[in-house]
């Protein structure tokens, strides 16, 4: 075994919560993680297959075409507003729910920081008004090349 402070290494990775993902591997491969308002082709394809909307990196939830919250991520803006998985969004900003209306509400809230995203949600037999205070716009992860570095990731993923 290579000499190293393995106890410290394992403790940092297994017993503590880091504020960010360990991205050194990407950086060493010649890339960095960036977020844009355009979904990747993979996210678009998955939205098509799942018939829904992926707002994982903005509101922190996935929503089906019919408005059902398929997944609400822990401590996300949607979670903090009180949403949970399995609820149905009936309305977005005083209009009946559609995926496009929810997407537009996220972009509109970015333009006007005073405007929260207002939802009417059905949970079981209960109807609730929910306000999500999020103004970061649509966010989708992308890998971007770091100029002046070697592109090791392309070499690793190249067909042999």
PDB file of C-alpha atoms in Angstrom:
ATOM      1  CA  UNK A   1       0.000   0.000   0.000  1.00  0.00           C
ATOM      2  CA  UNK A   2       1.276   3.430  -0.948  1.00  0.00           C
ATOM      3  CA  UNK A   3       2.390   5.439   2.112  1.00  0.00           C
ATOM      4  CA  UNK A   4      -0.206   8.147   2.755  1.00  0.00           C
ATOM      5  CA  UNK A   5      -2.378   9.512   5.542  1.00  0.00           C
ATOM      6  CA  UNK A   6      -5.168   7.084   4.666  1.00  0.00           C
ATOM      7  CA  UNK A   7      -7.051   7.615   7.933  1.00  0.00           C
ATOM      8  CA  UNK A   8      -7.407  11.345   7.177  1.00  0.00           C
ATOM      9  CA  UNK A   9      -8.301  10.627   3.526  1.00  0.00           C
ATOM     10  CA  UNK A  10     -11.054   8.157   4.459  1.00  0.00           C
ATOM     11  CA  UNK A  11     -12.365  10.315   7.310  1.00  0.00           C
ATOM     12  CA  UNK A  12     -12.737  13.323   4.980  1.00  0.00           C
ATOM     13  CA  UNK A  13     -14.618  11.298   2.390  1.00  0.00           C
ATOM     14  CA  UNK A  14     -16.712   8.998   4.579  1.00  0.00           C
ATOM     15  CA  UNK A  15     -17.375  10.771   7.866  1.00  0.00           C
ATOM     16  CA  UNK A  16     -17.770  14.421   6.864  1.00  0.00           C
ATOM     17  CA  UNK A  17     -20.025  16.369   4.525  1.00  0.00           C
ATOM     18  CA  UNK A  18     -18.162  18.455   1.995  1.00  0.00           C
ATOM     19  CA  UNK A  19     -19.722  21.670   0.644  1.00  0.00           C
ATOM     20  CA  UNK A  20     -19.016  20.644  -2.969  1.00  0.00           C
ATOM     21  CA  UNK A  21     -18.542  17.483  -4.990  1.00  0.00           C
ATOM     22  CA  UNK A  22     -14.927  16.344  -5.480  1.00  0.00           C
ATOM     23  CA  UNK A  23     -14.259  17.736  -8.960  1.00  0.00           C
ATOM     24  CA  UNK A  24     -10.472  17.393  -9.091  1.00  0.00           C
ATOM     25  CA  UNK A  25     -10.767  14.380 -11.411  1.00  0.00           C
ATOM     26  CA  UNK A  26     -12.618  16.481 -13.988  1.00  0.00           C
ATOM     27  CA  UNK A  27     -10.139  19.322 -13.621  1.00  0.00           C
ATOM     28  CA  UNK A  28      -7.201  16.924 -14.039  1.00  0.00           C
ATOM     29  CA  UNK A  29      -8.961  15.540 -17.127  1.00  0.00           C
ATOM     30  CA  UNK A  30      -9.080  19.015 -18.693  1.00  0.00           C
ATOM     31  CA  UNK A  31     -12.681  19.988 -17.889  1.00  0.00           C
ATOM     32  CA  UNK A  32     -14.727  22.012 -15.436  1.00  0.00           C
ATOM     33  CA  UNK A  33     -18.336  21.766 -14.374  1.00  0.00           C
ATOM     34  CA  UNK A  34     -20.513  24.722 -15.409  1.00  0.00           C
ATOM     35  CA  UNK A  35     -24.239  25.377 -15.348  1.00  0.00           C
ATOM     36  CA  UNK A  36     -26.258  26.938 -18.179  1.00  0.00           C
ATOM     37  CA  UNK A  37     -29.939  27.489 -18.845  1.00  0.00           C
ATOM     38  CA  UNK A  38     -29.913  24.933 -21.695  1.00  0.00           C
ATOM     39  CA  UNK A  39     -30.518  21.246 -20.960  1.00  0.00           C
ATOM     40  CA  UNK A  40     -28.034  18.716 -22.290  1.00  0.00           C
ATOM     41  CA  UNK A  41     -29.149  16.266 -24.985  1.00  0.00           C
ATOM     42  CA  UNK A  42     -29.218  13.575 -22.276  1.00  0.00           C
ATOM     43  CA  UNK A  43     -31.567  15.603 -20.045  1.00  0.00           C
ATOM     44  CA  UNK A  44     -33.804  16.382 -23.044  1.00  0.00           C
ATOM     45  CA  UNK A  45     -33.935  12.688 -23.934  1.00  0.00           C
ATOM     46  CA  UNK A  46     -34.744  11.676 -20.354  1.00  0.00           C
ATOM     47  CA  UNK A  47     -37.497  14.298 -20.149  1.00  0.00           C
ATOM     48  CA  UNK A  48     -38.950  12.792 -23.325  1.00  0.00           C
ATOM     49  CA  UNK A  49     -38.754   9.220 -22.048  1.00  0.00           C
ATOM     50  CA  UNK A  50     -40.147  10.125 -18.618  1.00  0.00           C
ATOM     51  CA  UNK A  51     -42.701  12.584 -20.034  1.00  0.00           C
ATOM     52  CA  UNK A  52     -41.778  15.264 -17.543  1.00  0.00           C
ATOM     53  CA  UNK A  53     -39.632  18.174 -16.532  1.00  0.00           C
ATOM     54  CA  UNK A  54     -36.204  17.900 -14.872  1.00  0.00           C
ATOM     55  CA  UNK A  55     -35.604  20.859 -12.567  1.00  0.00           C
ATOM     56  CA  UNK A  56     -33.098  18.998 -10.376  1.00  0.00           C
ATOM     57  CA  UNK A  57     -30.439  21.708 -10.468  1.00  0.00           C
ATOM     58  CA  UNK A  58     -32.793  24.684 -10.073  1.00  0.00           C
ATOM     59  CA  UNK A  59     -35.913  23.984  -7.986  1.00  0.00           C
ATOM     60  CA  UNK A  60     -34.598  20.583  -6.937  1.00  0.00           C
ATOM     61  CA  UNK A  61     -37.416  18.455  -8.278  1.00  0.00           C
ATOM     62  CA  UNK A  62     -38.662  16.400 -11.204  1.00  0.00           C
ATOM     63  CA  UNK A  63     -42.273  16.795 -12.313  1.00  0.00           C
ATOM     64  CA  UNK A  64     -44.313  14.555 -14.609  1.00  0.00           C
ATOM     65  CA  UNK A  65     -46.235  15.908 -17.578  1.00  0.00           C
ATOM     66  CA  UNK A  66     -49.437  15.720 -15.518  1.00  0.00           C
ATOM     67  CA  UNK A  67     -47.860  17.814 -12.719  1.00  0.00           C
ATOM     68  CA  UNK A  68     -47.033  15.079 -10.214  1.00  0.00           C
ATOM     69  CA  UNK A  69     -43.836  15.700  -8.229  1.00  0.00           C
ATOM     70  CA  UNK A  70     -41.861  12.579  -9.072  1.00  0.00           C
ATOM     71  CA  UNK A  71     -38.871  13.525  -6.951  1.00  0.00           C
ATOM     72  CA  UNK A  72     -38.170  16.394  -4.564  1.00  0.00           C
ATOM     73  CA  UNK A  73     -34.551  16.606  -3.454  1.00  0.00           C
ATOM     74  CA  UNK A  74     -33.624  17.109   0.192  1.00  0.00           C
ATOM     75  CA  UNK A  75     -32.939  20.746   1.158  1.00  0.00           C
ATOM     76  CA  UNK A  76     -33.726  22.025  -2.366  1.00  0.00           C
ATOM     77  CA  UNK A  77     -35.815  25.200  -2.875  1.00  0.00           C
ATOM     78  CA  UNK A  78     -38.876  23.008  -3.558  1.00  0.00           C
ATOM     79  CA  UNK A  79     -38.253  20.984  -0.379  1.00  0.00           C
ATOM     80  CA  UNK A  80     -37.757  24.132   1.710  1.00  0.00           C
ATOM     81  CA  UNK A  81     -41.076  25.455   0.367  1.00  0.00           C
ATOM     82  CA  UNK A  82     -42.793  22.337   1.709  1.00  0.00           C
ATOM     83  CA  UNK A  83     -43.169  20.201  -1.427  1.00  0.00           C
ATOM     84  CA  UNK A  84     -42.780  16.431  -1.251  1.00  0.00           C
ATOM     85  CA  UNK A  85     -42.758  13.628  -3.802  1.00  0.00           C
ATOM     86  CA  UNK A  86     -46.161  12.408  -4.940  1.00  0.00           C
ATOM     87  CA  UNK A  87     -48.038  15.712  -4.796  1.00  0.00           C
ATOM     88  CA  UNK A  88     -49.770  17.164  -7.850  1.00  0.00           C
ATOM     89  CA  UNK A  89     -49.176  20.719  -9.041  1.00  0.00           C
ATOM     90  CA  UNK A  90     -52.535  22.110 -10.160  1.00  0.00           C
ATOM     91  CA  UNK A  91     -51.494  25.686 -10.978  1.00  0.00           C
ATOM     92  CA  UNK A  92     -48.384  27.786 -11.601  1.00  0.00           C
ATOM     93  CA  UNK A  93     -48.565  31.556 -11.018  1.00  0.00           C
ATOM     94  CA  UNK A  94     -52.393  31.527 -11.170  1.00  0.00           C
ATOM     95  CA  UNK A  95     -52.570  29.456 -14.396  1.00  0.00           C
ATOM     96  CA  UNK A  96     -53.333  25.736 -14.728  1.00  0.00           C
ATOM     97  CA  UNK A  97     -50.194  23.579 -14.660  1.00  0.00           C
ATOM     98  CA  UNK A  98     -48.183  22.777 -17.758  1.00  0.00           C
ATOM     99  CA  UNK A  99     -44.484  21.942 -17.950  1.00  0.00           C
ATOM    100  CA  UNK A 100     -43.903  25.033 -20.078  1.00  0.00           C
ATOM    101  CA  UNK A 101     -45.629  27.278 -17.530  1.00  0.00           C
ATOM    102  CA  UNK A 102     -43.465  25.929 -14.726  1.00  0.00           C
ATOM    103  CA  UNK A 103     -40.330  26.373 -16.850  1.00  0.00           C
ATOM    104  CA  UNK A 104     -41.365  29.967 -17.677  1.00  0.00           C
ATOM    105  CA  UNK A 105     -42.123  30.678 -14.007  1.00  0.00           C
ATOM    106  CA  UNK A 106     -38.527  29.712 -13.134  1.00  0.00           C
ATOM    107  CA  UNK A 107     -37.110  32.064 -15.787  1.00  0.00           C
ATOM    108  CA  UNK A 108     -39.545  34.866 -14.862  1.00  0.00           C
ATOM    109  CA  UNK A 109     -38.544  34.636 -11.185  1.00  0.00           C
ATOM    110  CA  UNK A 110     -34.908  35.079 -12.244  1.00  0.00           C
ATOM    111  CA  UNK A 111     -35.782  38.329 -14.026  1.00  0.00           C
ATOM    112  CA  UNK A 112     -37.734  39.690 -11.044  1.00  0.00           C
ATOM    113  CA  UNK A 113     -36.188  38.803  -7.663  1.00  0.00           C
ATOM    114  CA  UNK A 114     -39.339  40.025  -5.885  1.00  0.00           C
ATOM    115  CA  UNK A 115     -41.466  37.435  -7.688  1.00  0.00           C
ATOM    116  CA  UNK A 116     -41.571  33.974  -6.112  1.00  0.00           C
ATOM    117  CA  UNK A 117     -42.858  30.931  -7.967  1.00  0.00           C
ATOM    118  CA  UNK A 118     -46.429  30.374  -6.795  1.00  0.00           C
ATOM    119  CA  UNK A 119     -47.958  26.913  -6.990  1.00  0.00           C
ATOM    120  CA  UNK A 120     -51.294  25.401  -6.040  1.00  0.00           C
ATOM    121  CA  UNK A 121     -50.629  21.826  -4.968  1.00  0.00           C
ATOM    122  CA  UNK A 122     -52.877  18.860  -4.224  1.00  0.00           C
ATOM    123  CA  UNK A 123     -51.605  16.483  -1.541  1.00  0.00           C
ATOM    124  CA  UNK A 124     -54.075  13.700  -0.901  1.00  0.00           C
ATOM    125  CA  UNK A 125     -57.370  15.479  -0.244  1.00  0.00           C
ATOM    126  CA  UNK A 126     -55.700  18.773   0.707  1.00  0.00           C
ATOM    127  CA  UNK A 127     -55.113  21.777  -1.555  1.00  0.00           C
ATOM    128  CA  UNK A 128     -52.260  24.111  -0.554  1.00  0.00           C
ATOM    129  CA  UNK A 129     -50.711  27.289  -1.885  1.00  0.00           C
ATOM    130  CA  UNK A 130     -46.929  27.008  -2.031  1.00  0.00           C
ATOM    131  CA  UNK A 131     -44.444  29.795  -2.725  1.00  0.00           C
ATOM    132  CA  UNK A 132     -40.926  28.876  -3.829  1.00  0.00           C
ATOM    133  CA  UNK A 133     -38.369  31.601  -3.249  1.00  0.00           C
ATOM    134  CA  UNK A 134     -35.887  30.749  -5.991  1.00  0.00           C
ATOM    135  CA  UNK A 135     -34.361  33.253  -8.419  1.00  0.00           C
ATOM    136  CA  UNK A 136     -31.435  31.388  -9.988  1.00  0.00           C
ATOM    137  CA  UNK A 137     -33.160  30.533 -13.273  1.00  0.00           C
ATOM    138  CA  UNK A 138     -32.954  27.244 -15.112  1.00  0.00           C
ATOM    139  CA  UNK A 139     -29.716  25.358 -14.371  1.00  0.00           C
ATOM    140  CA  UNK A 140     -28.347  22.352 -16.188  1.00  0.00           C
ATOM    141  CA  UNK A 141     -24.836  20.902 -15.681  1.00  0.00           C
ATOM    142  CA  UNK A 142     -22.331  20.805 -18.551  1.00  0.00           C
ATOM    143  CA  UNK A 143     -18.672  19.927 -18.864  1.00  0.00           C
ATOM    144  CA  UNK A 144     -16.570  22.692 -20.373  1.00  0.00           C
ATOM    145  CA  UNK A 145     -12.992  22.374 -21.616  1.00  0.00           C
ATOM    146  CA  UNK A 146     -10.308  24.222 -19.691  1.00  0.00           C
ATOM    147  CA  UNK A 147      -8.132  26.057 -22.218  1.00  0.00           C
ATOM    148  CA  UNK A 148      -4.464  25.108 -22.200  1.00  0.00           C
ATOM    149  CA  UNK A 149      -4.956  21.732 -20.512  1.00  0.00           C
ATOM    150  CA  UNK A 150      -4.690  18.228 -21.905  1.00  0.00           C
ATOM    151  CA  UNK A 151      -7.985  16.542 -22.791  1.00  0.00           C
ATOM    152  CA  UNK A 152      -7.581  13.261 -20.921  1.00  0.00           C
ATOM    153  CA  UNK A 153     -11.321  12.592 -20.627  1.00  0.00           C
ATOM    154  CA  UNK A 154     -11.749  12.327 -24.398  1.00  0.00           C
ATOM    155  CA  UNK A 155      -8.853   9.891 -24.505  1.00  0.00           C
ATOM    156  CA  UNK A 156     -10.406   7.797 -21.730  1.00  0.00           C
ATOM    157  CA  UNK A 157     -13.816   7.689 -23.440  1.00  0.00           C
ATOM    158  CA  UNK A 158     -12.485   7.181 -26.969  1.00  0.00           C
ATOM    159  CA  UNK A 159     -13.551   3.853 -28.569  1.00  0.00           C
ATOM    160  CA  UNK A 160     -10.812   1.264 -28.832  1.00  0.00           C
TER     161      UNK A 160
END
